[in-house]
Short mmCIF file of N, CA and C in Angstrom, two decimals:
data_model
loop_
_atom_site.label_atom_id
_atom_site.label_comp_id
_atom_site.label_asym_id
_atom_site.label_seq_id
_atom_site.Cartn_x
_atom_site.Cartn_y
_atom_site.Cartn_z
N PHE A 1 -166.81 15.60 32.46
CA PHE A 1 -167.81 15.27 31.48
C PHE A 1 -168.02 16.47 30.56
N GLN A 2 -167.94 16.23 29.28
CA GLN A 2 -168.13 17.31 28.32
C GLN A 2 -169.36 17.04 27.47
N TYR A 3 -170.19 18.03 27.30
CA TYR A 3 -171.43 17.90 26.53
C TYR A 3 -171.20 18.38 25.11
N PHE A 4 -171.60 17.59 24.14
CA PHE A 4 -171.53 17.96 22.73
C PHE A 4 -172.95 18.09 22.20
N SER A 5 -173.22 19.15 21.49
CA SER A 5 -174.52 19.26 20.83
C SER A 5 -174.34 18.91 19.36
N ARG A 6 -175.39 18.42 18.79
CA ARG A 6 -175.34 18.00 17.39
C ARG A 6 -176.40 18.74 16.59
N ALA A 7 -176.16 18.84 15.30
CA ALA A 7 -177.15 19.46 14.41
C ALA A 7 -177.00 18.83 13.02
N THR A 8 -178.07 18.87 12.30
CA THR A 8 -178.05 18.42 10.92
C THR A 8 -178.23 19.65 10.04
N LEU A 9 -177.20 20.01 9.32
CA LEU A 9 -177.23 21.20 8.48
C LEU A 9 -177.41 20.80 7.02
N GLY A 10 -178.24 21.54 6.31
CA GLY A 10 -178.38 21.32 4.88
C GLY A 10 -179.02 19.99 4.52
N PHE A 11 -180.01 19.58 5.28
CA PHE A 11 -180.68 18.31 4.98
C PHE A 11 -181.28 18.37 3.57
N PRO A 12 -181.15 17.30 2.78
CA PRO A 12 -181.72 17.31 1.42
C PRO A 12 -183.20 17.69 1.44
N ARG A 13 -183.57 18.65 0.62
CA ARG A 13 -184.90 19.23 0.71
C ARG A 13 -185.89 18.71 -0.32
N MET A 14 -185.48 17.90 -1.24
CA MET A 14 -186.37 17.44 -2.31
C MET A 14 -187.18 16.20 -1.95
N GLY A 15 -186.84 15.56 -0.85
CA GLY A 15 -187.55 14.34 -0.47
C GLY A 15 -186.79 13.11 -0.91
N PRO A 16 -187.05 11.97 -0.27
CA PRO A 16 -186.30 10.76 -0.58
C PRO A 16 -186.51 10.25 -2.02
N LYS A 17 -187.64 10.57 -2.60
CA LYS A 17 -187.92 10.16 -3.98
C LYS A 17 -188.15 11.37 -4.87
N ARG A 18 -187.55 12.50 -4.50
CA ARG A 18 -187.63 13.77 -5.24
C ARG A 18 -189.07 14.25 -5.42
N GLU A 19 -189.87 14.04 -4.38
CA GLU A 19 -191.28 14.42 -4.44
C GLU A 19 -191.48 15.91 -4.70
N LEU A 20 -190.66 16.75 -4.05
CA LEU A 20 -190.81 18.19 -4.23
C LEU A 20 -190.46 18.61 -5.65
N LYS A 21 -189.44 18.01 -6.22
CA LYS A 21 -189.05 18.32 -7.60
C LYS A 21 -190.21 18.04 -8.56
N PHE A 22 -190.81 16.87 -8.41
CA PHE A 22 -191.90 16.50 -9.31
C PHE A 22 -193.13 17.37 -9.08
N ALA A 23 -193.40 17.75 -7.84
CA ALA A 23 -194.53 18.63 -7.55
C ALA A 23 -194.30 20.02 -8.16
N LEU A 24 -193.07 20.52 -8.06
CA LEU A 24 -192.74 21.81 -8.68
C LEU A 24 -192.96 21.78 -10.18
N GLU A 25 -192.50 20.71 -10.82
CA GLU A 25 -192.67 20.60 -12.27
C GLU A 25 -194.15 20.53 -12.65
N LYS A 26 -194.94 19.81 -11.86
CA LYS A 26 -196.38 19.75 -12.13
C LYS A 26 -197.03 21.12 -11.95
N ASN A 27 -196.57 21.87 -10.94
CA ASN A 27 -197.11 23.21 -10.72
C ASN A 27 -196.76 24.13 -11.88
N TRP A 28 -195.54 24.04 -12.36
CA TRP A 28 -195.14 24.87 -13.49
C TRP A 28 -195.95 24.53 -14.74
N LYS A 29 -196.29 23.25 -14.92
CA LYS A 29 -197.10 22.82 -16.07
C LYS A 29 -198.58 23.15 -15.88
N GLY A 30 -198.97 23.48 -14.66
CA GLY A 30 -200.36 23.81 -14.39
C GLY A 30 -201.24 22.62 -14.07
N THR A 31 -200.63 21.46 -13.80
CA THR A 31 -201.43 20.27 -13.49
C THR A 31 -201.78 20.16 -12.00
N ILE A 32 -201.07 20.92 -11.14
CA ILE A 32 -201.48 21.04 -9.74
C ILE A 32 -201.42 22.51 -9.35
N ASP A 33 -202.22 22.89 -8.37
CA ASP A 33 -202.25 24.29 -7.94
C ASP A 33 -201.25 24.52 -6.80
N ALA A 34 -201.17 25.77 -6.37
CA ALA A 34 -200.21 26.14 -5.32
C ALA A 34 -200.50 25.41 -4.01
N ASP A 35 -201.77 25.20 -3.70
CA ASP A 35 -202.11 24.49 -2.46
C ASP A 35 -201.56 23.06 -2.47
N ALA A 36 -201.69 22.39 -3.59
CA ALA A 36 -201.18 21.01 -3.71
C ALA A 36 -199.66 21.00 -3.62
N LEU A 37 -199.01 21.99 -4.23
CA LEU A 37 -197.55 22.10 -4.15
C LEU A 37 -197.10 22.29 -2.71
N LEU A 38 -197.75 23.20 -2.00
CA LEU A 38 -197.37 23.45 -0.61
C LEU A 38 -197.66 22.25 0.29
N LYS A 39 -198.67 21.49 -0.04
CA LYS A 39 -198.97 20.27 0.73
C LYS A 39 -197.82 19.28 0.59
N VAL A 40 -197.31 19.10 -0.63
CA VAL A 40 -196.16 18.21 -0.85
C VAL A 40 -194.93 18.77 -0.13
N ALA A 41 -194.70 20.08 -0.26
CA ALA A 41 -193.53 20.70 0.38
C ALA A 41 -193.58 20.52 1.89
N ASN A 42 -194.75 20.74 2.48
CA ASN A 42 -194.88 20.56 3.93
C ASN A 42 -194.66 19.12 4.35
N SER A 43 -195.15 18.19 3.55
CA SER A 43 -194.97 16.77 3.86
C SER A 43 -193.49 16.38 3.83
N VAL A 44 -192.79 16.84 2.80
CA VAL A 44 -191.36 16.55 2.67
C VAL A 44 -190.59 17.16 3.84
N GLU A 45 -190.93 18.39 4.21
CA GLU A 45 -190.25 19.05 5.32
C GLU A 45 -190.52 18.33 6.64
N GLU A 46 -191.77 17.92 6.85
CA GLU A 46 -192.11 17.19 8.08
C GLU A 46 -191.36 15.86 8.17
N GLN A 47 -191.23 15.16 7.02
CA GLN A 47 -190.47 13.91 7.01
C GLN A 47 -189.01 14.16 7.40
N ALA A 48 -188.44 15.22 6.85
CA ALA A 48 -187.04 15.54 7.13
C ALA A 48 -186.86 15.89 8.61
N TRP A 49 -187.77 16.71 9.17
CA TRP A 49 -187.68 17.07 10.59
C TRP A 49 -187.82 15.85 11.47
N SER A 50 -188.74 14.98 11.11
CA SER A 50 -188.95 13.77 11.90
C SER A 50 -187.69 12.90 11.88
N LEU A 51 -187.11 12.74 10.72
CA LEU A 51 -185.90 11.93 10.60
C LEU A 51 -184.74 12.56 11.36
N CYS A 52 -184.58 13.88 11.22
CA CYS A 52 -183.50 14.58 11.92
C CYS A 52 -183.67 14.46 13.43
N ASN A 53 -184.89 14.68 13.91
CA ASN A 53 -185.12 14.61 15.35
C ASN A 53 -184.91 13.22 15.89
N SER A 54 -185.28 12.19 15.12
CA SER A 54 -185.10 10.83 15.62
C SER A 54 -183.63 10.41 15.55
N SER A 55 -182.88 10.91 14.55
CA SER A 55 -181.50 10.48 14.44
C SER A 55 -180.53 11.26 15.30
N ILE A 56 -180.83 12.53 15.57
CA ILE A 56 -179.90 13.29 16.41
C ILE A 56 -180.45 13.54 17.80
N GLY A 57 -181.68 13.13 18.03
CA GLY A 57 -182.24 13.29 19.37
C GLY A 57 -182.49 14.74 19.74
N GLY A 58 -183.01 15.50 18.82
CA GLY A 58 -183.26 16.91 19.10
C GLY A 58 -182.03 17.73 18.80
N GLY A 59 -181.62 18.57 19.72
CA GLY A 59 -180.43 19.38 19.51
C GLY A 59 -180.76 20.67 18.79
N ARG A 60 -179.90 21.08 17.93
CA ARG A 60 -180.07 22.35 17.24
C ARG A 60 -180.71 22.14 15.87
N VAL A 61 -181.45 23.13 15.46
CA VAL A 61 -182.06 23.09 14.13
C VAL A 61 -181.63 24.34 13.38
N THR A 62 -181.62 24.25 12.08
CA THR A 62 -181.25 25.38 11.24
C THR A 62 -182.50 26.17 10.86
N CYS A 63 -182.30 27.37 10.40
CA CYS A 63 -183.43 28.14 9.88
C CYS A 63 -183.01 28.75 8.56
N GLY A 64 -183.99 28.99 7.72
CA GLY A 64 -183.71 29.64 6.44
C GLY A 64 -183.07 28.75 5.41
N ASP A 65 -183.07 27.44 5.61
CA ASP A 65 -182.46 26.57 4.61
C ASP A 65 -183.50 25.74 3.87
N TYR A 66 -184.77 26.13 3.98
CA TYR A 66 -185.81 25.42 3.25
C TYR A 66 -186.50 26.38 2.30
N TYR A 67 -186.50 26.05 1.04
CA TYR A 67 -187.09 26.88 0.01
C TYR A 67 -187.58 25.96 -1.10
N LEU A 68 -188.47 26.46 -1.92
CA LEU A 68 -189.06 25.60 -2.94
C LEU A 68 -188.15 25.38 -4.14
N TYR A 69 -187.40 26.41 -4.55
CA TYR A 69 -186.63 26.22 -5.78
C TYR A 69 -185.22 26.77 -5.68
N ASP A 70 -185.06 28.06 -5.68
CA ASP A 70 -183.74 28.68 -5.80
C ASP A 70 -183.31 29.29 -4.45
N GLY A 71 -182.35 28.66 -3.81
CA GLY A 71 -181.90 29.12 -2.51
C GLY A 71 -181.23 30.47 -2.54
N VAL A 72 -180.43 30.75 -3.55
CA VAL A 72 -179.75 32.03 -3.64
C VAL A 72 -180.77 33.15 -3.85
N LEU A 73 -181.71 32.93 -4.76
CA LEU A 73 -182.74 33.94 -5.00
C LEU A 73 -183.59 34.16 -3.76
N THR A 74 -183.92 33.08 -3.05
CA THR A 74 -184.71 33.20 -1.83
C THR A 74 -183.98 34.06 -0.81
N TRP A 75 -182.69 33.82 -0.60
CA TRP A 75 -181.93 34.62 0.38
C TRP A 75 -181.77 36.06 -0.10
N CYS A 76 -181.59 36.27 -1.39
CA CYS A 76 -181.52 37.64 -1.91
C CYS A 76 -182.82 38.38 -1.62
N ASN A 77 -183.95 37.67 -1.78
CA ASN A 77 -185.25 38.27 -1.49
C ASN A 77 -185.39 38.56 0.00
N TYR A 78 -184.96 37.61 0.86
CA TYR A 78 -185.00 37.84 2.31
C TYR A 78 -184.25 39.11 2.70
N MET A 79 -183.08 39.31 2.05
CA MET A 79 -182.23 40.44 2.42
C MET A 79 -182.55 41.71 1.65
N GLY A 80 -183.45 41.60 0.69
CA GLY A 80 -183.84 42.78 -0.09
C GLY A 80 -182.80 43.25 -1.07
N VAL A 81 -182.02 42.32 -1.62
CA VAL A 81 -180.96 42.72 -2.53
C VAL A 81 -181.16 42.17 -3.96
N VAL A 82 -182.40 41.88 -4.32
CA VAL A 82 -182.68 41.42 -5.69
C VAL A 82 -182.51 42.60 -6.62
N PRO A 83 -181.61 42.50 -7.61
CA PRO A 83 -181.37 43.65 -8.50
C PRO A 83 -182.55 43.91 -9.43
N LYS A 84 -182.74 45.17 -9.78
CA LYS A 84 -183.78 45.54 -10.75
C LYS A 84 -183.32 45.10 -12.12
N ARG A 85 -184.29 44.73 -12.93
CA ARG A 85 -183.95 44.32 -14.31
C ARG A 85 -184.08 45.47 -15.25
#
């Protein structure tokens, strides 16, 4: 008997109806504040985790693949390699 573990990598982060995209645009326009933006982001992330956990039955999860806008810039910031302007 061989055991295989499963994981869902790179799950779409914008939400099934692009909720995070629209919340970001509203935040940039100033029609919602940062708290409202983070509430939408947390909701989208919770939906994704719930779906992943129900479809793969737990298993492995990724880290560092959830960000609000720019993944490359976020990782550059994590690693401290953002160039000076």
